[in-house]
PDB file of C-alpha atoms and ligand atoms in Angstrom:
ATOM      1  CA  MET A 172      64.831  71.345 122.645  1.00  0.00           C
ATOM      2  CA  VAL A 173      66.984  73.425 120.274  1.00  0.00           C
ATOM      3  CA  LYS A 174      66.241  72.693 116.718  1.00  0.00           C
ATOM      4  CA  LEU A 175      69.448  72.104 114.558  1.00  0.00           C
ATOM      5  CA  LYS A 176      69.711  74.315 111.559  1.00  0.00           C
ATOM      6  CA  ARG A 177      70.675  72.367 108.570  1.00  0.00           C
ATOM      7  CA  LEU A 178      74.017  73.846 107.594  1.00  0.00           C
ATOM      8  CA  GLN A 179      73.937  71.886 104.170  1.00  0.00           C
ATOM      9  CA  PRO A 180      74.287  74.184 101.114  1.00  0.00           C
ATOM     10  CA  GLU A 181      71.151  74.233  98.717  1.00  0.00           C
ATOM     11  CA  SER A 182      72.797  72.333  96.083  1.00  0.00           C
ATOM     12  CA  ASP A 183      75.952  70.216  96.132  1.00  0.00           C
ATOM     13  CA  ALA A 184      77.849  73.688  95.349  1.00  0.00           C
ATOM     14  CA  GLU A 185      81.121  74.026  96.668  1.00  0.00           C
ATOM     15  CA  PRO A 186      81.545  75.566  99.901  1.00  0.00           C
ATOM     16  CA  ALA A 187      81.595  79.369 100.144  1.00  0.00           C
ATOM     17  CA  PRO A 188      85.188  80.758 100.224  1.00  0.00           C
ATOM     18  CA  ILE A 189      86.451  81.634 103.736  1.00  0.00           C
ATOM     19  CA  VAL A 190      87.388  85.385 104.570  1.00  0.00           C
ATOM     20  CA  LEU A 191      89.462  85.654 107.659  1.00  0.00           C
ATOM     21  CA  ILE A 192      89.170  89.093 109.570  1.00  0.00           C
ATOM     22  CA  ALA A 193      91.935  89.606 112.130  1.00  0.00           C
ATOM     23  CA  SER A 194      91.241  92.606 114.559  1.00  0.00           C
ATOM     24  CA  SER A 195      91.262  92.686 118.459  1.00  0.00           C
ATOM     25  CA  ASP A 196      88.235  95.187 118.425  1.00  0.00           C
ATOM     26  CA  SER A 197      84.870  93.454 118.415  1.00  0.00           C
ATOM     27  CA  ASP A 198      83.240  96.595 116.780  1.00  0.00           C
ATOM     28  CA  THR A 199      85.808  96.637 114.011  1.00  0.00           C
ATOM     29  CA  ARG A 200      85.341  92.809 113.323  1.00  0.00           C
ATOM     30  CA  SER A 201      81.554  93.504 113.091  1.00  0.00           C
ATOM     31  CA  LEU A 202      82.013  96.362 110.788  1.00  0.00           C
ATOM     32  CA  TYR A 203      84.151  94.443 108.490  1.00  0.00           C
ATOM     33  CA  ARG A 204      81.842  91.212 108.682  1.00  0.00           C
ATOM     34  CA  GLU A 205      79.018  93.660 107.676  1.00  0.00           C
ATOM     35  CA  SER A 206      80.968  94.860 104.623  1.00  0.00           C
ATOM     36  CA  LEU A 207      81.125  91.262 103.367  1.00  0.00           C
ATOM     37  CA  ILE A 208      77.446  90.650 103.539  1.00  0.00           C
ATOM     38  CA  SER A 209      76.864  91.114 100.040  1.00  0.00           C
ATOM     39  CA  THR A 210      79.792  88.565  99.124  1.00  0.00           C
ATOM     40  CA  ARG A 211      79.145  84.881  99.025  1.00  0.00           C
ATOM     41  CA  SER A 212      81.783  84.288 101.758  1.00  0.00           C
ATOM     42  CA  ASP A 213      81.941  82.464 104.954  1.00  0.00           C
ATOM     43  CA  VAL A 214      83.584  84.874 107.358  1.00  0.00           C
ATOM     44  CA  VAL A 215      85.675  83.661 110.254  1.00  0.00           C
ATOM     45  CA  GLU A 216      86.975  86.114 112.841  1.00  0.00           C
ATOM     46  CA  ALA A 217      90.480  86.146 114.704  1.00  0.00           C
ATOM     47  CA  ILE A 218      90.995  88.342 117.863  1.00  0.00           C
ATOM     48  CA  ASP A 219      94.758  88.443 117.804  1.00  0.00           C
ATOM     49  CA  GLY A 220      97.762  87.574 115.598  1.00  0.00           C
ATOM     50  CA  ARG A 221      98.363  84.225 117.123  1.00  0.00           C
ATOM     51  CA  ASP A 222      94.736  83.192 116.647  1.00  0.00           C
ATOM     52  CA  ALA A 223      94.893  84.468 112.982  1.00  0.00           C
ATOM     53  CA  LEU A 224      97.895  82.450 112.445  1.00  0.00           C
ATOM     54  CA  VAL A 225      96.387  79.122 113.893  1.00  0.00           C
ATOM     55  CA  GLN A 226      93.118  79.825 111.788  1.00  0.00           C
ATOM     56  CA  CYS A 227      95.357  80.324 108.369  1.00  0.00           C
ATOM     57  CA  PHE A 228      97.237  77.239 108.834  1.00  0.00           C
ATOM     58  CA  LYS A 229      94.234  75.158 110.013  1.00  0.00           C
ATOM     59  CA  ARG A 230      91.941  76.234 107.187  1.00  0.00           C
ATOM     60  CA  PRO A 231      93.932  78.663 104.772  1.00  0.00           C
ATOM     61  CA  PRO A 232      91.273  81.565 103.842  1.00  0.00           C
ATOM     62  CA  ALA A 233      90.515  82.666 100.333  1.00  0.00           C
ATOM     63  CA  LEU A 234      91.519  86.155 101.756  1.00  0.00           C
ATOM     64  CA  LEU A 235      92.667  87.589 105.022  1.00  0.00           C
ATOM     65  CA  ILE A 236      91.660  90.932 106.297  1.00  0.00           C
ATOM     66  CA  THR A 237      93.975  92.122 108.875  1.00  0.00           C
ATOM     67  CA  GLU A 238      94.878  95.144 110.785  1.00  0.00           C
ATOM     68  CA  THR A 239      98.638  96.021 111.829  1.00  0.00           C
ATOM     69  CA  ARG A 240      98.193  96.470 115.434  1.00  0.00           C
ATOM     70  CA  LEU A 241      97.217  93.021 116.826  1.00  0.00           C
ATOM     71  CA  PRO A 242      98.098  91.502 120.237  1.00  0.00           C
ATOM     72  CA  TYR A 243     100.758  88.804 120.446  1.00  0.00           C
ATOM     73  CA  ILE A 244     101.919  88.897 116.661  1.00  0.00           C
ATOM     74  CA  ASP A 245     101.318  92.152 114.953  1.00  0.00           C
ATOM     75  CA  GLY A 246      99.901  92.330 111.146  1.00  0.00           C
ATOM     76  CA  TYR A 247     103.324  92.926 109.709  1.00  0.00           C
ATOM     77  CA  ALA A 248     104.847  89.874 111.335  1.00  0.00           C
ATOM     78  CA  LEU A 249     101.610  88.019 110.590  1.00  0.00           C
ATOM     79  CA  CYS A 250     101.840  88.762 106.758  1.00  0.00           C
ATOM     80  CA  GLU A 251     105.620  87.855 106.731  1.00  0.00           C
ATOM     81  CA  VAL A 252     104.789  84.385 108.320  1.00  0.00           C
ATOM     82  CA  LEU A 253     101.999  83.606 106.078  1.00  0.00           C
ATOM     83  CA  ARG A 254     104.089  84.649 102.948  1.00  0.00           C
ATOM     84  CA  LYS A 255     106.946  82.326 103.968  1.00  0.00           C
ATOM     85  CA  ASP A 256     104.855  79.124 104.249  1.00  0.00           C
ATOM     86  CA  PRO A 257     104.075  77.464 101.208  1.00  0.00           C
ATOM     87  CA  LEU A 258     100.558  76.638 102.471  1.00  0.00           C
ATOM     88  CA  THR A 259      99.396  80.495 102.909  1.00  0.00           C
ATOM     89  CA  SER A 260     102.060  82.180 100.504  1.00  0.00           C
ATOM     90  CA  ALA A 261      99.293  82.816  97.981  1.00  0.00           C
ATOM     91  CA  VAL A 262      96.532  84.050 100.256  1.00  0.00           C
ATOM     92  CA  PRO A 263      95.527  87.535  99.286  1.00  0.00           C
ATOM     93  CA  ILE A 264      95.959  89.868 102.267  1.00  0.00           C
ATOM     94  CA  VAL A 265      94.026  93.209 102.771  1.00  0.00           C
ATOM     95  CA  VAL A 266      95.825  95.280 105.375  1.00  0.00           C
ATOM     96  CA  VAL A 267      93.772  97.936 106.908  1.00  0.00           C
ATOM     97  CA  THR A 268      95.945 100.472 108.944  1.00  0.00           C
ATOM     98  CA  ALA A 269      96.305 103.994 110.258  1.00  0.00           C
ATOM     99  CA  ASP A 270     100.162 103.658 110.079  1.00  0.00           C
ATOM    100  CA  VAL A 271     101.842 106.089 107.677  1.00  0.00           C
ATOM    101  CA  ASP A 272     105.533 104.760 108.436  1.00  0.00           C
ATOM    102  CA  PRO A 273     106.743 104.600 104.864  1.00  0.00           C
ATOM    103  CA  VAL A 274     109.427 101.827 105.929  1.00  0.00           C
ATOM    104  CA  ALA A 275     106.563  99.614 107.376  1.00  0.00           C
ATOM    105  CA  LEU A 276     104.303 100.122 104.536  1.00  0.00           C
ATOM    106  CA  ALA A 277     107.283  99.290 102.115  1.00  0.00           C
ATOM    107  CA  ARG A 278     107.819  96.242 103.964  1.00  0.00           C
ATOM    108  CA  LEU A 279     104.319  95.085 103.221  1.00  0.00           C
ATOM    109  CA  SER A 280     104.289  96.231  99.577  1.00  0.00           C
ATOM    110  CA  ARG A 281     107.524  93.890  98.951  1.00  0.00           C
ATOM    111  CA  MET A 282     105.723  90.730 100.381  1.00  0.00           C
ATOM    112  CA  GLY A 283     103.250  90.824  97.119  1.00  0.00           C
ATOM    113  CA  ARG A 284      99.560  90.158  96.975  1.00  0.00           C
ATOM    114  CA  ILE A 285      98.842  92.525  99.792  1.00  0.00           C
ATOM    115  CA  THR A 286      96.471  95.524  99.376  1.00  0.00           C
ATOM    116  CA  VAL A 287      96.858  98.301 101.973  1.00  0.00           C
ATOM    117  CA  LEU A 288      93.791 100.466 102.949  1.00  0.00           C
ATOM    118  CA  GLY A 289      94.034 103.412 105.075  1.00  0.00           C
ATOM    119  CA  LYS A 290      92.095 103.425 108.319  1.00  0.00           C
ATOM    120  CA  PRO A 291      89.127 104.189 108.894  1.00  0.00           C
ATOM    121  CA  VAL A 292      88.054 102.414 105.701  1.00  0.00           C
ATOM    122  CA  ALA A 293      84.845 102.939 104.257  1.00  0.00           C
ATOM    123  CA  ILE A 294      82.881  99.740 104.211  1.00  0.00           C
ATOM    124  CA  GLU A 295      82.019 100.179 100.614  1.00  0.00           C
ATOM    125  CA  ARG A 296      85.704 100.243  99.698  1.00  0.00           C
ATOM    126  CA  LEU A 297      86.541  97.183 101.620  1.00  0.00           C
ATOM    127  CA  ALA A 298      83.784  95.325  99.838  1.00  0.00           C
ATOM    128  CA  GLU A 299      85.017  96.593  96.586  1.00  0.00           C
ATOM    129  CA  THR A 300      88.438  95.389  97.270  1.00  0.00           C
ATOM    130  CA  VAL A 301      86.998  92.168  98.232  1.00  0.00           C
ATOM    131  CA  ARG A 302      85.042  91.858  95.177  1.00  0.00           C
ATOM    132  CA  ALA A 303      88.105  92.797  92.959  1.00  0.00           C
ATOM    133  CA  LEU A 304      90.034  89.857  94.621  1.00  0.00           C
ATOM    134  CA  GLY A 305      87.564  87.627  93.256  1.00  0.00           C
ATOM    135  CA  THR A 306      86.263  85.861  96.644  1.00  0.00           C
ATOM    136  CA  THR A 307      82.597  86.670  95.738  1.00  0.00           C
ATOM    137  CA  ASP A 308      81.634  84.846  92.545  1.00  0.00           C
ATOM    138  CA  ALA A 309      83.291  81.687  91.343  1.00  0.00           C
ATOM    139  CA  PRO A 310      83.634  81.006  87.587  1.00  0.00           C
ATOM    140  CA  ASP A 311      81.479  78.188  86.243  1.00  0.00           C
ATOM    141  CA  ASP A 312      83.967  77.289  83.613  1.00  0.00           C
ATOM    142  CA  GLU A 313      86.134  74.924  85.575  1.00  0.00           C
ATOM    143  CA  PRO A 314      84.513  71.595  86.427  1.00  0.00           C
ATOM    144  CA  ILE A 315      86.203  70.167  89.588  1.00  0.00           C
ATOM    145  CA  ALA A 316      87.336  66.465  89.944  1.00  0.00           C
ATOM    146  CA  SER A 317      85.248  64.895  92.931  1.00  0.00           C
ATOM    147  CA  SER A 318      88.348  63.603  94.481  1.00  0.00           C
ATOM    148  CA  ASP A 319      89.739  67.286  94.561  1.00  0.00           C
ATOM    149  CA  VAL A 320      86.611  68.732  96.078  1.00  0.00           C
ATOM    150  CA  SER A 321      87.931  69.666  99.369  1.00  0.00           C
ATOM    151  CA  LEU A 322      91.060  71.562  97.803  1.00  0.00           C
ATOM    152  CA  ALA A 323      89.744  72.942  94.642  1.00  0.00           C
ATOM    153  CA  PRO A 324      87.893  75.896  95.637  1.00  0.00           C
ATOM    154  CA  ARG A 325      90.837  77.373  97.388  1.00  0.00           C
ATOM    155  CA  SER A 326      93.134  77.047  94.407  1.00  0.00           C
ATOM    156  CA  ARG A 327      90.198  78.193  92.094  1.00  0.00           C
ATOM    157  CA  TYR A 328      89.795  81.309  94.194  1.00  0.00           C
ATOM    158  CA  MET A 329      93.480  81.990  94.191  1.00  0.00           C
ATOM    159  CA  SER A 330      93.659  81.923  90.134  1.00  0.00           C
ATOM    160  CA  THR A 331      90.350  83.968  90.126  1.00  0.00           C
ATOM    161  CA  ALA A 332      92.282  86.587  92.319  1.00  0.00           C
ATOM    162  CA  VAL A 333      95.231  86.549  89.623  1.00  0.00           C
ATOM    163  CA  ARG A 334      92.573  87.042  86.646  1.00  0.00           C
ATOM    164  CA  ARG A 335      90.957  89.851  88.248  1.00  0.00           C
ATOM    165  CA  PHE A 336      94.006  91.954  89.249  1.00  0.00           C
ATOM    166  CA  ARG A 337      93.086  95.435  89.490  1.00  0.00           C
ATOM    167  CA  ARG A 338      94.865  98.762  89.867  1.00  0.00           C
ATOM    168  CA  PHE A 339      95.615  99.761  93.396  1.00  0.00           C
ATOM    169  CA  GLU A 340      97.388 102.750  94.843  1.00  0.00           C
ATOM    170  CA  THR A 341     100.317 102.868  97.205  1.00  0.00           C
ATOM    171  CA  VAL A 342     102.490 105.260  98.949  1.00  0.00           C
ATOM    172  CA  ALA A 343     105.115 102.707  99.455  1.00  0.00           C
ATOM    173  CA  PRO A 344     105.902 100.933  95.931  1.00  0.00           C
ATOM    174  CA  ALA A 345     108.485  98.195  95.591  1.00  0.00           C
ATOM    175  CA  ALA A 346     110.088 100.403  92.824  1.00  0.00           C
ATOM    176  CA  LEU A 347     110.627 104.103  93.566  1.00  0.00           C
ATOM    177  CA  PRO A 348     110.740 106.383  90.504  1.00  0.00           C
ATOM    178  CA  PRO A 349     114.397 107.693  89.366  1.00  0.00           C
ATOM    179  CA  ALA A 350     115.448 111.045  90.312  1.00  0.00           C
ATOM    180  CA  LEU A 351     113.216 113.334  87.949  1.00  0.00           C
ATOM    181  CA  ARG A 352     113.393 116.942  87.744  1.00  0.00           C
ATOM    182  CA  CYS A 353     110.852 119.730  86.706  1.00  0.00           C
ATOM    183  CA  PRO A 354     111.252 120.482  82.975  1.00  0.00           C
ATOM    184  CA  GLU A 355     110.597 124.182  83.897  1.00  0.00           C
ATOM    185  CA  CYS A 356     112.310 124.849  87.182  1.00  0.00           C
ATOM    186  CA  ASP A 357     115.016 122.023  87.112  1.00  0.00           C
ATOM    187  CA  VAL A 358     114.461 121.186  90.727  1.00  0.00           C
ATOM    188  CA  LEU A 359     113.856 117.613  92.033  1.00  0.00           C
ATOM    189  CA  LEU A 360     110.329 116.457  91.809  1.00  0.00           C
ATOM    190  CA  LYS A 361     108.549 115.242  94.952  1.00  0.00           C
ATOM    191  CA  PHE A 362     107.173 111.654  94.866  1.00  0.00           C
ATOM    192  CA  SER A 363     103.347 111.533  96.195  1.00  0.00           C
ATOM    193  CA  LYS A 364     102.024 108.150  95.309  1.00  0.00           C
ATOM    194  CA  SER A 365     101.904 104.999  92.961  1.00  0.00           C
ATOM    195  CA  GLN A 366      99.233 103.431  91.009  1.00  0.00           C
ATOM    196  CA  ILE A 367     100.093  99.655  90.377  1.00  0.00           C
ATOM    197  CA  GLY A 368      98.226  98.144  87.333  1.00  0.00           C
ATOM    198  CA  GLY A 369      98.359  96.302  84.196  1.00  0.00           C
ATOM    199  CA  VAL A 370      96.738  93.120  82.668  1.00  0.00           C
ATOM    200  CA  THR A 371      97.727  90.689  85.379  1.00  0.00           C
ATOM    201  CA  SER A 372      99.627  90.486  88.465  1.00  0.00           C
ATOM    202  CA  ARG A 373     102.540  88.769  86.767  1.00  0.00           C
ATOM    203  CA  ASP A 374     102.884  91.735  84.321  1.00  0.00           C
ATOM    204  CA  PRO A 375     102.303  94.930  86.597  1.00  0.00           C
ATOM    205  CA  GLU A 376     102.534  98.309  85.450  1.00  0.00           C
ATOM    206  CA  GLN A 377     103.423 101.120  87.718  1.00  0.00           C
ATOM    207  CA  TRP A 378     102.779 104.908  87.303  1.00  0.00           C
ATOM    208  CA  ASP A 379     104.115 107.290  89.842  1.00  0.00           C
ATOM    209  CA  TYR A 380     102.642 110.844  90.736  1.00  0.00           C
ATOM    210  CA  LEU A 381     105.009 113.441  91.514  1.00  0.00           C
ATOM    211  CA  ALA A 382     104.828 117.268  91.903  1.00  0.00           C
ATOM    212  CA  CYS A 383     107.404 120.055  91.353  1.00  0.00           C
ATOM    213  CA  PRO A 384     107.990 121.754  95.056  1.00  0.00           C
ATOM    214  CA  GLN A 385     108.612 125.221  93.224  1.00  0.00           C
ATOM    215  CA  CYS A 386     105.963 125.605  90.448  1.00  0.00           C
ATOM    216  CA  SER A 387     103.515 122.973  91.892  1.00  0.00           C
ATOM    217  CA  GLU A 388     103.036 121.236  88.359  1.00  0.00           C
ATOM    218  CA  ARG A 389     102.112 117.582  88.674  1.00  0.00           C
ATOM    219  CA  PHE A 390     103.565 114.875  86.763  1.00  0.00           C
ATOM    220  CA  GLU A 391     103.010 111.323  85.999  1.00  0.00           C
ATOM    221  CA  TYR A 392     105.896 108.900  85.204  1.00  0.00           C
ATOM    222  CA  ARG A 393     105.310 105.525  83.612  1.00  0.00           C
ATOM    223  CA  HIS A 394     107.794 102.836  84.533  1.00  0.00           C
ATOM    224  CA  ARG A 395     107.401 100.813  81.443  1.00  0.00           C
ATOM    225  CA  THR A 396     107.845 103.619  78.785  1.00  0.00           C
ATOM    226  CA  ARG A 397     110.187 105.609  81.328  1.00  0.00           C
ATOM    227  CA  ALA A 398     107.857 108.713  80.247  1.00  0.00           C
ATOM    228  CA  LEU A 399     107.421 111.632  82.184  1.00  0.00           C
ATOM    229  CA  ARG A 400     104.307 113.745  81.363  1.00  0.00           C
ATOM    230  CA  SER A 401     102.711 116.722  83.000  1.00  0.00           C
ATOM    231  CA  THR A 402      99.148 115.891  84.173  1.00  0.00           C
ATOM    232  CA  ASP A 403      98.299 119.673  84.478  1.00  0.00           C
ATOM    233  CA  GLU A 404      97.783 120.180  80.900  1.00  0.00           C
ATOM    234  CA  GLY A 405      94.298 120.859  79.223  1.00  0.00           C
TER     235      GLY A 405
HETATM  236 ZN1   ZN B 748     108.586 123.354  88.374  1.00  0.00          ZN
END
Protein backbone atom coordinates (compact mmCIF):
# COMPACT_ATOMS: atom_id res chain seq x y z
CA MET A 1 0.00 0.00 0.00
CA VAL A 2 1.24 3.44 -0.88
CA LYS A 3 1.79 5.70 2.06
CA LEU A 4 0.20 9.07 1.55
CA LYS A 5 2.54 11.95 2.01
CA ARG A 6 1.23 14.64 4.25
CA LEU A 7 1.03 17.78 2.16
CA GLN A 8 0.22 20.05 5.06
CA PRO A 9 2.76 22.88 5.41
CA GLU A 10 4.93 22.75 8.57
CA SER A 11 3.18 25.62 10.29
CA ASP A 12 -0.10 27.25 9.40
CA ALA A 13 1.95 29.30 6.95
CA GLU A 14 0.27 30.59 3.84
CA PRO A 15 0.52 28.42 0.72
CA ALA A 16 3.57 28.92 -1.48
CA PRO A 17 2.98 31.22 -4.46
CA ILE A 18 2.11 29.42 -7.67
CA VAL A 19 4.49 29.83 -10.59
CA LEU A 20 3.06 28.58 -13.88
CA ILE A 21 5.51 27.46 -16.58
CA ALA A 22 4.14 27.27 -20.14
CA SER A 23 6.21 25.43 -22.74
CA SER A 24 5.47 22.60 -25.15
CA ASP A 25 8.91 21.12 -24.51
CA SER A 26 9.26 18.94 -21.42
CA ASP A 27 13.04 19.50 -21.16
CA THR A 28 12.48 23.25 -21.17
CA ARG A 29 9.82 22.96 -18.48
CA SER A 30 12.19 20.86 -16.37
CA LEU A 31 14.96 23.40 -16.83
CA TYR A 32 12.76 26.30 -15.76
CA ARG A 33 11.41 24.26 -12.86
CA GLU A 34 14.99 23.58 -11.80
CA SER A 35 15.77 27.29 -11.86
CA LEU A 36 12.97 27.83 -9.35
CA ILE A 37 14.18 25.25 -6.83
CA SER A 38 15.72 27.91 -4.62
CA THR A 39 12.50 29.90 -4.64
CA ARG A 40 9.71 29.03 -2.27
CA SER A 41 7.15 28.46 -4.97
CA ASP A 42 4.65 25.87 -6.07
CA VAL A 43 5.51 25.18 -9.72
CA VAL A 44 2.71 24.20 -12.09
CA GLU A 45 3.29 23.29 -15.75
CA ALA A 46 1.24 23.90 -18.90
CA ILE A 47 2.04 22.16 -22.18
CA ASP A 48 0.36 24.64 -24.55
CA GLY A 49 -1.30 28.05 -24.61
CA ARG A 50 -4.80 26.71 -24.08
CA ASP A 51 -3.68 24.69 -21.06
CA ALA A 52 -1.90 27.76 -19.65
CA LEU A 53 -5.01 29.88 -20.08
CA VAL A 54 -7.21 27.33 -18.31
CA GLN A 55 -4.77 27.05 -15.41
CA CYS A 56 -4.44 30.83 -15.09
CA PHE A 57 -8.19 31.28 -14.79
CA LYS A 58 -8.57 28.30 -12.47
CA ARG A 59 -5.91 29.54 -10.04
CA PRO A 60 -4.21 32.78 -11.11
CA PRO A 61 -0.48 32.30 -10.52
CA ALA A 62 1.82 34.72 -8.68
CA LEU A 63 3.95 34.57 -11.82
CA LEU A 64 3.71 33.12 -15.32
CA ILE A 65 6.80 32.07 -17.25
CA THR A 66 5.91 31.46 -20.89
CA GLU A 67 7.49 30.90 -24.25
CA THR A 68 6.16 32.74 -27.31
CA ARG A 69 5.85 29.60 -29.44
CA LEU A 70 3.08 27.54 -27.92
CA PRO A 71 0.57 25.25 -29.63
CA TYR A 72 -3.09 26.40 -30.01
CA ILE A 73 -2.65 29.84 -28.45
CA ASP A 74 0.79 31.42 -28.82
CA GLY A 75 2.56 33.32 -26.05
CA TYR A 76 1.62 36.74 -27.45
CA ALA A 77 -2.09 35.93 -27.59
CA LEU A 78 -1.88 34.30 -24.17
CA CYS A 79 -0.41 37.49 -22.66
CA GLU A 80 -3.06 39.60 -24.37
CA VAL A 81 -5.97 37.52 -23.07
CA LEU A 82 -4.53 37.48 -19.54
CA ARG A 83 -4.01 41.24 -19.54
CA LYS A 84 -7.60 41.90 -20.65
CA ASP A 85 -9.21 39.86 -17.88
CA PRO A 86 -9.47 41.56 -14.47
CA LEU A 87 -8.73 38.24 -12.76
CA THR A 88 -5.30 37.95 -14.41
CA SER A 89 -4.52 41.49 -15.56
CA ALA A 90 -1.93 42.05 -12.82
CA VAL A 91 -0.13 38.69 -13.00
CA PRO A 92 3.56 39.39 -13.70
CA ILE A 93 4.73 37.55 -16.81
CA VAL A 94 8.21 36.52 -17.89
CA VAL A 95 8.35 35.81 -21.63
CA VAL A 96 11.28 33.70 -22.80
CA THR A 97 11.73 34.00 -26.54
CA ALA A 98 14.15 33.67 -29.41
CA ASP A 99 12.04 36.12 -31.46
CA VAL A 100 13.73 39.36 -32.39
CA ASP A 101 10.83 40.83 -34.36
CA PRO A 102 10.62 44.40 -32.97
CA VAL A 103 6.91 44.71 -33.78
CA ALA A 104 6.08 41.56 -31.82
CA LEU A 105 8.29 42.57 -28.91
CA ALA A 106 6.80 46.07 -28.86
CA ARG A 107 3.37 44.44 -28.62
CA LEU A 108 4.53 42.71 -25.43
CA SER A 109 6.17 45.75 -23.89
CA ARG A 110 2.96 47.76 -24.31
CA MET A 111 1.02 45.28 -22.19
CA GLY A 112 2.95 46.09 -19.01
CA ARG A 113 4.32 43.87 -16.23
CA ILE A 114 6.06 41.73 -18.80
CA THR A 115 9.77 40.94 -18.65
CA VAL A 116 11.24 39.62 -21.90
CA LEU A 117 14.26 37.33 -21.65
CA GLY A 118 16.18 36.16 -24.71
CA LYS A 119 16.32 32.44 -25.41
CA PRO A 120 18.31 30.39 -24.48
CA VAL A 121 18.05 31.87 -21.01
CA ALA A 122 20.61 31.09 -18.31
CA ILE A 123 18.79 29.51 -15.39
CA GLU A 124 20.51 31.87 -12.93
CA ARG A 125 19.12 34.78 -14.94
CA LEU A 126 15.63 33.33 -14.78
CA ALA A 127 15.90 32.68 -11.04
CA GLU A 128 17.19 36.22 -10.53
CA THR A 129 14.24 37.64 -12.48
CA VAL A 130 11.77 35.56 -10.49
CA ARG A 131 13.34 36.71 -7.23
CA ALA A 132 13.21 40.33 -8.37
CA LEU A 133 9.50 39.92 -9.04
CA GLY A 134 9.03 38.99 -5.41
CA THR A 135 7.60 35.50 -5.58
CA THR A 136 10.20 33.97 -3.32
CA ASP A 137 9.92 35.49 0.11
CA ALA A 138 6.83 37.04 1.55
CA PRO A 139 6.99 40.16 3.65
CA ASP A 140 6.07 39.55 7.31
CA ASP A 141 4.68 42.97 7.95
CA GLU A 142 1.17 42.51 6.67
CA PRO A 143 -1.04 40.33 8.84
CA ILE A 144 -3.91 38.74 6.93
CA ALA A 145 -7.44 38.45 8.17
CA SER A 146 -8.36 34.78 8.50
CA SER A 147 -11.42 35.17 6.31
CA ASP A 148 -9.19 36.36 3.47
CA VAL A 149 -6.65 33.57 3.70
CA SER A 150 -7.42 32.03 0.33
CA LEU A 151 -7.12 35.31 -1.55
CA ALA A 152 -4.60 37.27 0.45
CA PRO A 153 -1.35 35.59 -0.65
CA ARG A 154 -1.99 36.38 -4.29
CA SER A 155 -2.66 40.05 -3.77
CA ARG A 156 0.25 40.31 -1.34
CA TYR A 157 2.66 38.86 -3.84
CA MET A 158 1.44 41.28 -6.45
CA SER A 159 2.01 44.28 -4.23
CA THR A 160 5.45 42.86 -3.45
CA ALA A 161 6.14 42.71 -7.16
CA VAL A 162 5.35 46.40 -7.46
CA ARG A 163 7.55 47.30 -4.50
CA ARG A 164 10.45 45.29 -5.86
CA PHE A 165 10.37 46.91 -9.26
CA ARG A 166 13.78 46.49 -10.81
CA ARG A 167 15.51 47.84 -13.84
CA PHE A 168 15.22 45.79 -16.95
CA GLU A 169 16.47 46.10 -20.49
CA THR A 170 14.36 46.00 -23.60
CA VAL A 171 14.95 46.45 -27.29
CA ALA A 172 11.31 47.41 -27.74
CA PRO A 173 10.38 50.13 -25.24
CA ALA A 174 6.85 51.58 -25.22
CA ALA A 175 8.37 55.02 -25.88
CA LEU A 176 11.14 55.38 -28.41
CA PRO A 177 13.65 58.25 -28.08
CA PRO A 178 13.20 61.35 -30.24
CA ALA A 179 15.35 61.77 -33.35
CA LEU A 180 18.77 62.59 -31.90
CA ARG A 181 21.90 63.64 -33.76
CA CYS A 182 25.57 63.11 -33.05
CA PRO A 183 26.96 66.46 -31.79
CA GLU A 184 30.16 65.83 -33.78
CA CYS A 185 28.91 64.40 -37.08
CA ASP A 186 25.33 65.70 -37.14
CA VAL A 187 24.01 62.33 -38.33
CA LEU A 188 21.04 60.57 -36.76
CA LEU A 189 21.97 58.30 -33.86
CA LYS A 190 21.05 54.64 -34.07
CA PHE A 191 18.93 53.23 -31.22
CA SER A 192 20.22 50.00 -29.66
CA LYS A 193 18.29 49.36 -26.42
CA SER A 194 16.50 50.93 -23.48
CA GLN A 195 16.75 50.46 -19.79
CA ILE A 196 13.57 50.84 -17.78
CA GLY A 197 13.95 51.57 -14.09
CA GLY A 198 13.04 53.97 -11.37
CA VAL A 199 11.72 53.73 -7.86
CA THR A 200 8.45 51.94 -8.57
CA SER A 201 6.72 50.58 -11.66
CA ARG A 202 4.17 53.40 -11.33
CA ASP A 203 6.90 55.98 -11.75
CA PRO A 204 9.27 54.44 -14.26
CA GLU A 205 12.31 56.03 -15.78
CA GLN A 206 13.77 55.24 -19.14
CA TRP A 207 17.28 55.53 -20.47
CA ASP A 208 17.97 54.83 -24.13
CA TYR A 209 21.29 53.73 -25.53
CA LEU A 210 22.27 54.97 -28.96
CA ALA A 211 25.36 55.07 -31.14
CA CYS A 212 26.58 57.25 -33.95
CA PRO A 213 26.81 55.23 -37.19
CA GLN A 214 29.62 57.49 -38.41
CA CYS A 215 32.06 57.98 -35.50
CA SER A 216 30.66 55.07 -33.38
CA GLU A 217 30.49 57.21 -30.27
CA ARG A 218 27.91 55.88 -27.82
CA PHE A 219 25.28 57.92 -26.02
CA GLU A 220 22.73 57.66 -23.25
CA TYR A 221 19.45 59.57 -23.40
CA ARG A 222 17.40 60.02 -20.22
CA HIS A 223 13.70 60.58 -20.86
CA ARG A 224 12.90 62.41 -17.62
CA THR A 225 15.58 65.09 -18.07
CA ARG A 226 15.73 64.82 -21.91
CA ALA A 227 19.51 64.88 -21.54
CA LEU A 228 21.84 63.24 -24.02
CA ARG A 229 25.30 62.39 -22.80
CA SER A 230 28.22 60.52 -24.25
CA THR A 231 29.08 57.29 -22.46
CA ASP A 232 32.50 57.01 -24.10
CA GLU A 233 34.13 59.75 -22.06
CA GLY A 234 36.62 59.00 -19.32
ZN1 LIG B 1 29.37 60.88 -34.66
